[in-house]
Short mmCIF file of C-alpha atoms (C1' of nucleotides) in Angstrom, two decimals:
data_model
loop_
_atom_site.label_atom_id
_atom_site.label_comp_id
_atom_site.label_asym_id
_atom_site.label_seq_id
_atom_site.Cartn_x
_atom_site.Cartn_y
_atom_site.Cartn_z
CA MET A 15 204.76 98.77 118.20
CA GLN A 16 204.15 96.93 121.04
CA PHE A 17 201.80 93.74 122.34
CA GLU A 18 199.51 92.73 124.93
CA LEU A 19 198.68 89.80 125.53
CA LYS A 20 195.40 90.43 127.80
CA HIS A 21 194.04 86.63 127.70
CA THR A 22 193.57 83.05 126.73
CA ALA A 23 190.37 81.54 126.67
CA THR A 24 190.08 78.95 128.66
CA GLY A 25 190.83 75.37 127.06
CA THR A 26 191.82 76.70 123.80
CA LYS A 27 194.98 78.75 122.57
CA ALA A 28 192.72 81.24 121.12
CA ARG A 29 193.58 84.82 122.82
CA ALA A 30 193.33 88.66 122.73
CA GLY A 31 195.75 90.87 122.92
CA LEU A 32 195.90 94.46 122.56
CA ILE A 33 198.41 95.60 119.33
CA THR A 34 199.95 99.66 120.23
CA THR A 35 201.15 101.54 117.88
CA ASP A 36 202.39 105.32 117.22
CA HIS A 37 199.60 105.63 114.84
CA GLY A 38 196.41 103.53 117.07
CA ASN A 39 196.02 100.42 118.87
CA ILE A 40 194.36 97.40 117.33
CA GLU A 41 192.63 94.93 119.30
CA THR A 42 193.17 91.53 118.49
CA PRO A 43 192.29 89.20 117.36
CA ILE A 44 191.98 91.52 114.21
CA PHE A 45 191.32 91.10 110.68
CA MET A 46 193.91 93.70 107.81
CA PRO A 47 192.00 94.35 105.07
CA VAL A 48 194.25 94.04 102.29
CA GLY A 49 194.54 97.65 100.10
CA THR A 50 197.71 96.87 97.57
CA ALA A 51 198.04 99.35 95.81
CA GLY A 52 197.34 101.91 98.63
CA SER A 53 193.69 102.05 99.16
CA VAL A 54 191.33 99.21 100.45
CA LYS A 55 189.49 98.63 96.92
CA GLY A 56 186.16 100.11 96.37
CA ILE A 57 186.38 102.03 100.00
CA HIS A 58 186.68 105.12 101.12
CA ALA A 59 189.13 105.77 104.29
CA ARG A 60 186.11 106.91 106.19
CA ASP A 61 184.24 104.54 105.44
CA LEU A 62 186.77 102.07 106.61
CA LYS A 63 187.34 103.89 110.18
CA GLU A 64 183.71 103.94 111.03
CA ASP A 65 181.70 101.91 109.33
CA ILE A 66 183.49 99.04 109.07
CA LYS A 67 185.52 99.69 111.83
CA ALA A 68 188.55 98.43 110.20
CA GLN A 69 191.80 99.15 112.69
CA ILE A 70 194.71 98.42 110.39
CA ILE A 71 195.13 97.83 106.72
CA LEU A 72 197.69 96.39 104.26
CA GLY A 73 200.02 98.12 101.65
CA ASN A 74 202.30 96.06 98.81
CA THR A 75 205.70 96.83 98.82
CA TYR A 76 205.77 96.04 94.81
CA HIS A 77 202.53 97.28 93.73
CA LEU A 78 203.40 100.85 95.79
CA TYR A 79 207.36 100.58 94.60
CA LEU A 80 205.89 100.67 90.92
CA ARG A 81 202.73 102.96 90.99
CA PRO A 82 203.60 105.72 92.01
CA GLY A 83 206.93 104.91 92.86
CA LEU A 84 208.91 105.84 96.07
CA SER A 85 209.82 109.28 95.19
CA ILE A 86 205.33 110.11 95.31
CA ILE A 87 205.16 108.73 98.08
CA GLU A 88 208.35 110.23 99.95
CA GLN A 89 207.23 113.76 98.76
CA ALA A 90 203.48 112.80 99.80
CA GLY A 91 205.41 111.92 103.31
CA GLY A 92 204.86 108.50 103.58
CA LEU A 93 201.95 106.42 102.55
CA HIS A 94 199.88 107.26 105.84
CA ARG A 95 199.56 111.17 104.51
CA PHE A 96 199.57 109.70 100.55
CA ASN A 97 196.06 107.66 100.55
CA GLY A 98 194.60 109.22 103.76
CA TRP A 99 194.50 106.58 106.28
CA ASN A 100 196.17 107.97 109.23
CA GLY A 101 196.01 104.64 111.13
CA PRO A 102 198.19 101.14 111.52
CA ILE A 103 199.53 100.44 108.14
CA LEU A 104 201.33 97.09 107.42
CA THR A 105 202.87 96.31 104.08
CA ASP A 106 204.33 93.12 103.14
CA SER A 107 207.17 92.78 100.66
CA GLY A 108 206.71 91.16 97.59
CA GLY A 109 207.27 87.29 98.91
CA TYR A 110 204.06 86.99 97.76
CA GLN A 111 204.25 87.93 94.15
CA VAL A 112 207.50 85.89 94.17
CA PHE A 113 204.67 83.50 94.36
CA SER A 114 202.28 84.89 92.60
CA LEU A 115 203.93 85.97 89.34
CA GLY A 116 206.12 83.12 88.96
CA ASP A 117 205.93 83.08 85.55
CA ILE A 118 207.49 86.63 85.18
CA ARG A 119 210.34 86.50 87.87
CA LYS A 120 213.24 85.31 88.89
CA LEU A 121 214.89 84.36 91.77
CA SER A 122 218.35 84.10 93.29
CA GLU A 123 220.18 84.20 96.33
CA ALA A 124 220.33 88.09 95.60
CA GLY A 125 217.10 88.47 95.51
CA ALA A 126 214.24 88.64 92.71
CA LYS A 127 214.26 89.85 89.04
CA PHE A 128 210.30 91.08 88.71
CA GLN A 129 209.37 92.04 85.41
CA SER A 130 206.70 94.83 85.96
CA HIS A 131 203.03 93.55 85.76
CA ILE A 132 202.62 97.34 84.49
CA ASP A 133 205.25 97.62 81.36
CA GLY A 134 207.27 94.76 81.42
CA SER A 135 210.40 96.53 82.74
CA SER A 136 212.99 94.98 84.84
CA HIS A 137 212.82 95.21 88.65
CA LEU A 138 215.36 93.21 91.38
CA PHE A 139 213.74 93.15 94.34
CA THR A 140 216.71 91.95 97.36
CA PRO A 141 216.21 91.49 100.90
CA GLU A 142 218.38 94.81 101.35
CA SER A 143 215.97 97.15 98.79
CA VAL A 144 212.80 95.74 99.94
CA MET A 145 213.53 97.24 103.51
CA ASP A 146 214.30 100.64 102.25
CA VAL A 147 211.46 99.91 99.82
CA GLN A 148 209.26 99.79 103.08
CA ARG A 149 211.16 102.66 105.08
CA ILE A 150 209.93 105.27 102.50
CA ILE A 151 206.06 103.66 102.41
CA GLY A 152 206.77 104.15 106.57
CA ALA A 153 204.76 101.04 107.25
CA ASP A 154 204.29 100.84 111.07
CA ILE A 155 204.97 96.60 110.18
CA MET A 156 206.78 95.78 107.77
CA MET A 157 207.02 92.31 106.63
CA ALA A 158 210.31 90.36 106.18
CA PHE A 159 211.43 89.66 102.37
CA ASP A 160 210.83 85.74 101.70
CA GLU A 161 209.43 82.90 99.08
CA CYS A 162 206.36 82.03 99.17
CA THR A 163 206.31 78.39 98.71
CA PRO A 164 203.94 76.82 96.95
CA GLY A 165 201.37 74.47 98.56
CA ASP A 166 202.65 71.37 96.52
CA ALA A 167 206.25 72.06 96.89
CA GLU A 168 208.33 69.10 97.24
CA PHE A 169 209.85 68.39 100.69
CA GLU A 170 213.26 69.34 98.55
CA TYR A 171 212.32 72.44 96.95
CA ALA A 172 210.24 73.64 100.06
CA ARG A 173 214.02 72.48 102.07
CA LYS A 174 216.29 74.59 100.04
CA SER A 175 213.00 77.32 100.04
CA MET A 176 212.79 77.94 103.77
CA GLU A 177 216.69 77.98 104.16
CA MET A 178 216.75 80.71 101.64
CA THR A 179 214.01 82.35 103.19
CA GLN A 180 216.02 82.32 106.30
CA ARG A 181 219.16 83.70 104.51
CA TRP A 182 216.93 86.35 103.10
CA LEU A 183 215.75 87.31 106.84
CA ASP A 184 219.11 87.53 108.58
CA ARG A 185 219.99 89.98 105.55
CA CYS A 186 216.42 91.80 106.33
CA MET A 187 217.46 91.85 110.09
CA ASN A 188 220.83 94.00 109.32
CA GLN A 189 219.52 95.90 106.66
CA PHE A 190 216.70 97.05 109.49
CA GLU A 191 219.05 97.94 111.61
CA LYS A 192 220.97 99.34 110.30
CA THR A 193 218.18 102.06 108.48
CA VAL A 194 215.82 104.24 110.73
CA PRO A 195 212.11 105.50 110.37
CA LYS A 196 211.99 108.28 107.97
CA TYR A 197 208.66 110.41 109.10
CA GLY A 198 208.73 109.60 112.99
CA HIS A 199 207.29 107.44 114.09
CA SER A 200 208.13 103.59 114.57
CA GLN A 201 208.28 100.85 112.51
CA SER A 202 208.66 96.84 113.42
CA LEU A 203 209.98 94.05 111.11
CA PHE A 204 208.58 90.71 111.40
CA PRO A 205 209.92 87.86 109.95
CA ILE A 206 207.95 85.27 108.14
CA VAL A 207 208.22 80.97 108.92
CA GLN A 208 207.93 79.26 106.21
CA GLY A 209 207.91 75.02 105.42
CA ALA A 210 205.32 74.55 103.47
CA VAL A 211 203.78 71.72 104.45
CA TYR A 212 206.43 69.54 106.17
CA PRO A 213 205.98 69.85 109.85
CA ALA A 214 209.85 69.19 110.10
CA LEU A 215 210.37 72.25 108.01
CA ARG A 216 207.89 74.46 110.15
CA GLU A 217 209.84 73.96 112.98
CA ILE A 218 213.17 74.36 112.08
CA ALA A 219 212.03 78.02 110.36
CA ALA A 220 209.68 78.67 113.51
CA ARG A 221 212.77 78.09 115.94
CA ASN A 222 215.45 80.25 113.52
CA VAL A 223 212.82 83.22 113.73
CA LEU A 224 213.16 83.43 117.91
CA GLN A 225 216.69 84.30 117.40
CA TYR A 226 215.43 88.05 116.42
CA ASN A 227 213.31 88.93 119.54
CA SER A 228 211.09 90.82 117.20
CA ASP A 229 207.63 92.59 117.83
CA GLY A 230 205.64 90.36 115.97
CA TYR A 231 205.92 86.87 114.13
CA ALA A 232 204.86 86.02 110.87
CA ILE A 233 203.51 82.66 109.45
CA GLY A 234 203.76 82.82 105.39
CA GLY A 235 203.26 80.07 102.19
CA LEU A 236 199.52 78.73 103.71
CA SER A 237 196.72 78.74 101.81
CA VAL A 238 199.14 78.53 98.50
CA GLY A 239 197.37 75.06 97.07
CA GLU A 240 197.65 73.36 100.12
CA SER A 241 194.36 71.32 101.76
CA GLU A 242 193.14 73.35 105.07
CA LYS A 243 194.30 70.13 106.95
CA ASP A 244 197.87 70.66 106.56
CA MET A 245 196.67 74.71 107.04
CA TYR A 246 195.84 73.79 110.49
CA ALA A 247 198.90 71.17 111.01
CA MET A 248 200.90 73.84 110.54
CA ILE A 249 199.66 76.34 112.53
CA GLU A 250 199.58 73.89 115.54
CA VAL A 251 203.28 72.84 114.60
CA VAL A 252 204.14 77.07 114.75
CA ASN A 253 202.06 78.28 117.59
CA GLU A 254 203.46 75.48 119.70
CA ILE A 255 207.38 77.59 118.96
CA LEU A 256 206.42 81.60 118.46
CA PRO A 257 206.41 82.80 121.92
CA GLU A 258 203.09 83.76 124.08
CA ASN A 259 203.97 87.57 124.35
CA LYS A 260 204.36 88.69 120.65
CA PRO A 261 201.99 89.17 118.07
CA ARG A 262 201.48 86.49 115.36
CA TYR A 263 200.25 86.83 111.99
CA LEU A 264 198.75 84.65 109.48
CA MET A 265 199.06 85.77 105.81
CA GLY A 266 196.70 86.08 103.54
CA VAL A 267 194.28 83.79 105.40
CA GLY A 268 191.30 83.57 104.14
CA THR A 269 187.80 82.71 104.78
CA PRO A 270 185.72 83.39 107.63
CA VAL A 271 185.77 79.30 108.50
CA ASN A 272 189.81 79.39 108.54
CA ILE A 273 190.02 82.40 110.40
CA LEU A 274 187.94 81.35 113.60
CA GLU A 275 189.89 78.01 113.19
CA GLY A 276 193.15 80.00 112.94
CA ILE A 277 191.98 82.30 116.14
CA GLU A 278 191.29 78.83 117.92
CA ARG A 279 195.05 78.29 116.95
CA GLY A 280 196.28 81.29 118.64
CA ILE A 281 196.16 83.55 115.57
CA ASP A 282 196.48 87.26 116.49
CA MET A 283 196.22 88.91 113.11
CA PHE A 284 194.90 87.71 109.77
CA ASP A 285 194.49 89.48 106.29
CA CYS A 286 193.00 88.12 103.05
CA VAL A 287 191.54 89.47 99.54
CA MET A 288 188.55 87.17 99.86
CA PRO A 289 186.31 90.25 101.11
CA THR A 290 186.72 92.66 98.49
CA ARG A 291 187.22 90.72 95.57
CA ASN A 292 184.79 87.97 96.64
CA GLY A 293 183.15 90.79 97.02
CA ARG A 294 183.14 92.60 93.42
CA ASN A 295 182.68 89.49 91.85
CA GLY A 296 178.77 89.34 93.88
CA MET A 297 179.64 86.93 96.80
CA LEU A 298 178.42 87.93 100.26
CA PHE A 299 179.69 86.60 103.82
CA THR A 300 177.35 86.77 106.47
CA LYS A 301 176.20 85.57 109.45
CA LYS A 302 173.95 82.70 108.43
CA GLY A 303 176.17 82.00 105.29
CA ILE A 304 177.23 83.08 102.25
CA MET A 305 175.28 84.37 99.59
CA ASN A 306 176.10 84.96 95.47
CA MET A 307 174.05 88.14 94.41
CA ARG A 308 174.32 86.95 91.67
CA ASN A 309 171.97 84.23 91.89
CA LYS A 310 168.36 84.41 90.41
CA LYS A 311 166.88 84.31 93.81
CA TRP A 312 167.62 87.61 95.17
CA ALA A 313 166.29 89.17 92.24
CA ASP A 314 162.76 90.26 93.97
CA ASP A 315 164.24 90.11 97.52
CA PHE A 316 163.61 93.99 98.99
CA SER A 317 164.85 93.18 102.15
CA PRO A 318 167.94 94.35 103.77
CA VAL A 319 171.04 93.35 102.29
CA ASP A 320 172.10 91.69 105.76
CA PRO A 321 169.57 92.25 108.25
CA ASP A 322 172.26 91.42 111.37
CA GLY A 323 174.75 93.53 109.32
CA THR A 324 177.05 96.06 111.25
CA SER A 325 177.61 98.22 108.20
CA PHE A 326 174.95 100.85 106.66
CA VAL A 327 174.42 99.48 103.92
CA ASP A 328 173.21 96.33 105.13
CA HIS A 329 170.51 98.12 105.99
CA HIS A 330 170.31 101.24 103.45
CA TYR A 331 170.28 99.31 100.56
CA ASN A 332 168.05 96.02 99.70
CA ARG A 333 168.92 92.40 98.32
CA ALA A 334 167.38 93.55 94.83
CA PHE A 335 168.68 96.17 94.70
CA LEU A 336 172.37 94.36 95.24
CA ARG A 337 171.76 92.11 92.49
CA HIS A 338 171.24 94.39 90.14
CA LEU A 339 174.06 96.34 90.50
CA VAL A 340 175.72 93.36 90.38
CA ILE A 341 174.12 92.16 87.13
CA SER A 342 174.46 95.61 85.62
CA GLY A 343 178.47 95.75 86.37
CA GLU A 344 177.55 99.20 88.24
CA MET A 345 180.41 99.80 90.59
CA LEU A 346 178.37 100.63 93.61
CA GLY A 347 177.36 97.25 93.67
CA ALA A 348 181.37 96.30 94.44
CA GLN A 349 181.53 98.85 96.37
CA ILE A 350 178.53 97.47 98.62
CA ALA A 351 179.35 93.90 98.37
CA SER A 352 183.13 95.30 99.44
CA GLN A 353 181.79 97.61 102.54
CA HIS A 354 179.69 94.13 103.55
CA ASN A 355 182.35 91.56 103.43
CA LEU A 356 184.32 93.94 105.74
CA ALA A 357 182.03 94.88 107.86
CA PHE A 358 181.11 91.43 108.33
CA TYR A 359 185.24 90.04 108.74
CA LEU A 360 185.69 93.37 111.20
CA TRP A 361 182.15 92.17 113.28
CA LEU A 362 183.89 88.33 113.10
CA VAL A 363 187.03 89.11 115.01
CA LYS A 364 185.23 91.37 117.00
CA GLU A 365 182.75 88.90 118.12
CA ALA A 366 185.60 86.33 118.72
CA ARG A 367 187.51 88.13 120.74
CA LYS A 368 184.07 88.65 123.11
CA GLN A 369 183.89 85.09 123.12
CA ILE A 370 187.45 84.93 124.24
CA LEU A 371 187.12 87.44 127.27
CA ALA A 372 184.37 85.55 128.02
CA ASN A 373 185.54 82.22 127.67
CA THR A 374 182.96 80.86 126.06
CA PHE A 375 185.28 80.73 122.44
CA THR A 376 184.46 77.38 121.45
CA GLY A 377 181.27 76.42 121.91
CA TRP A 378 180.32 79.95 119.66
CA LYS A 379 183.41 78.89 117.57
CA ALA A 380 182.00 75.54 116.39
CA GLU A 381 178.32 77.24 116.43
CA MET A 382 179.60 79.99 114.06
CA VAL A 383 181.85 77.49 111.74
CA GLN A 384 177.97 75.43 110.81
CA GLN A 385 176.76 78.70 110.25
CA LEU A 386 179.51 80.48 108.09
CA CYS A 387 179.28 77.26 105.07
CA VAL A 388 175.86 77.76 104.79
CA ARG A 389 174.86 78.45 101.06
CA LEU A 390 172.30 80.75 100.85
"C1'" G B 27 152.68 100.27 40.56
"C1'" G B 28 158.60 98.81 39.71
"C1'" G B 29 163.45 96.99 41.38
"C1'" G B 30 166.02 94.71 44.54
"C1'" A B 31 167.34 92.43 49.70
"C1'" G B 32 166.62 88.87 53.40
"C1'" A B 33 163.30 85.79 57.37
"C1'" U B 34 168.81 80.47 61.70
"C1'" A B 35 168.23 79.38 68.99
"C1'" C B 36 166.10 84.55 73.98
"C1'" C B 37 168.80 89.15 71.02
"C1'" A B 38 172.45 89.96 67.03
"C1'" A B 39 174.91 87.34 63.76
"C1'" A B 40 178.17 82.79 60.62
"C1'" G B 41 176.87 79.01 57.82
"C1'" U B 42 175.09 78.55 51.87
"C1'" G B 43 174.45 69.70 50.36
"C1'" G B 44 177.12 65.29 54.90
"C1'" C B 45 182.50 66.74 59.56
"C1'" C B 46 175.73 71.27 62.33
"C1'" A B 47 171.82 70.29 67.71
"C1'" A B 48 174.30 74.25 64.38
"C1'" C B 49 180.84 79.06 64.88
"C1'" U B 50 180.84 84.01 67.84
"C1'" G B 51 179.19 87.99 70.28
"C1'" G B 52 175.51 90.15 74.04
"C1'" G B 53 171.80 88.60 77.18
"C1'" G B 54 170.69 84.74 80.84
"C1'" C B 55 171.75 80.33 84.67
"C1'" A B 56 175.51 78.53 87.75
"C1'" G B 57 180.25 77.70 89.66
"C1'" A B 58 185.31 79.59 91.12
"C1'" C B 59 188.09 83.08 93.64
"C1'" U B 60 192.66 83.20 100.15
"C1'" G B 61 200.07 88.06 101.90
"C1'" U B 62 195.44 91.32 94.71
"C1'" A B 63 199.22 91.70 87.10
"C1'" A B 64 191.49 89.44 89.26
"C1'" C B 65 184.34 95.10 88.44
"C1'" U B 66 187.89 89.08 86.85
"C1'" C B 67 187.81 83.62 85.11
"C1'" U B 68 185.74 78.68 84.35
"C1'" G B 69 181.19 75.95 82.82
"C1'" C B 70 176.15 75.50 81.01
"C1'" U B 71 172.93 77.34 77.33
"C1'" G B 72 166.83 73.09 72.22
"C1'" G B 73 164.24 68.49 75.04
"C1'" C B 74 165.23 63.68 77.83
"C1'" G B 75 169.33 61.18 80.13
"C1'" U B 76 175.25 61.20 84.70
"C1'" A B 77 177.13 59.43 79.91
"C1'" C B 78 177.74 56.97 74.74
"C1'" G B 79 172.59 58.53 73.03
"C1'" C B 80 167.96 59.40 71.25
"C1'" C B 81 164.21 62.78 69.72
"C1'" U B 82 162.41 67.90 68.19
"C1'" U B 83 164.79 72.17 65.39
"C1'" C B 84 167.16 77.43 60.76
"C1'" G B 85 159.62 82.35 58.60
"C1'" U B 86 155.91 78.30 56.36
"C1'" A B 87 153.68 74.12 52.83
"C1'" G B 88 155.31 71.11 49.21
"C1'" G B 89 159.74 68.80 46.07
"C1'" U B 90 164.50 66.80 44.24
"C1'" U B 91 168.44 63.94 47.10
"C1'" C B 92 171.48 58.09 50.08
"C1'" G B 93 171.54 62.79 52.55
"C1'" A B 94 168.89 69.84 52.88
"C1'" A B 95 169.67 75.50 57.41
"C1'" U B 96 171.99 74.70 52.38
"C1'" C B 97 168.59 73.63 45.85
"C1'" C B 98 163.54 73.47 43.80
"C1'" U B 99 158.53 76.06 43.97
"C1'" G B 100 154.26 77.71 46.18
"C1'" C B 101 152.72 80.51 50.49
"C1'" U B 102 153.48 84.19 54.61
"C1'" C B 103 155.83 88.55 56.51
"C1'" U B 104 160.22 92.10 56.50
"C1'" C B 105 163.51 96.13 54.64
"C1'" C B 106 165.71 98.99 50.67
"C1'" C B 107 165.15 102.31 46.38
"C1'" C B 108 162.65 104.20 42.38
"C1'" A B 109 158.08 106.06 41.17
#
RNA sequence: GGGGAGAUACCAAAGUGGCCAACUGGGGCAGACUGUAACUCUGCUGGCGUACGCCUUCGUAGGUUCGAAUCCUGCUCUCCCCA
């Protein structure tokens, strides 16, 4: 994987770049749809590529390891062959599950012992094993195994947590160096910067990851309970230190506004479940604001789902029908909403890139942020 | 014609003298969701008020009682069984 910085918009840290992988190119800034179990929920690979114009999607080490299991994925020839998506794939390491499955896991220096959320069985994830699993999955971009520190962590906890993530990173790197890709395409490993909401910790963590000269760097442990103000402040601290010539990935973020704020602060890559999960729950993000499709006001609105939308669903279906589907619990409603939201997110980052290249990002972004928060 | 059962809020359905403006489910209305244990979760759902509260409700008209959705009587309607 390689990264080429194309342009930094004047008067801002917002950047446009190009990532090249063995499965295709990625124009940054980019949003990466989340496909935890190997599929972006409700979305066909064809629509992902042709309609939504996704350039890279996520998978999750923890989920794929539990089900279908490594043997099946290996037999398939890796996740790309298994799920029919032949574009770039990034896998999260399970670090987020260390956070979200807090009740059913135990952390130690060795790693994280999980109880499967599926059948309760016990599994130990170590930095080494997580590298091996991601080799088998065959992600173009693998993530280091980290502890995603909760946003409200005390300083001492955050410090210890960050330090363990650093030691785990060292082990990840060693294992990564000791192993090779299984399917003929190259794989990169991104370290993750932790440190909760403490600038001093974030600084240490950001400087620490530089020693590995990785293909890219991630910022984790944000949008996990801290304030947006803190989140933006941490991005600024870290991006001050991360190298210019490598992509920066802000993990798990976020709302359309979060993404624009992140781009403005020099982030290149984003992922978030929000467009799909909120879509399944009836919420639409649009250029003009947020729509809750369950609201009665759409019941007799027969205009297109989103007249400004870039997806075919935006023009093929009307709002009243979409509301009917959502209210009725019809799965097509969840699909339409997810497809719209993803297409919107991809439009948003593509447009941001255009504005960066034209040096008009700042004004455009300010205007968009106003619009995006409106409740329609 | 004879016998029996029942009528509770938008629907279904608990409650069978005070803790009942009334359990619960559905429906309705709104909110949440950020590296997915999530097509999930939360709140409201008689009227007015932010709220303590006040007012009007359990087919209908009366009655008993300090007090009734709950007990008694008349009426109206519904369902079931037998002829």
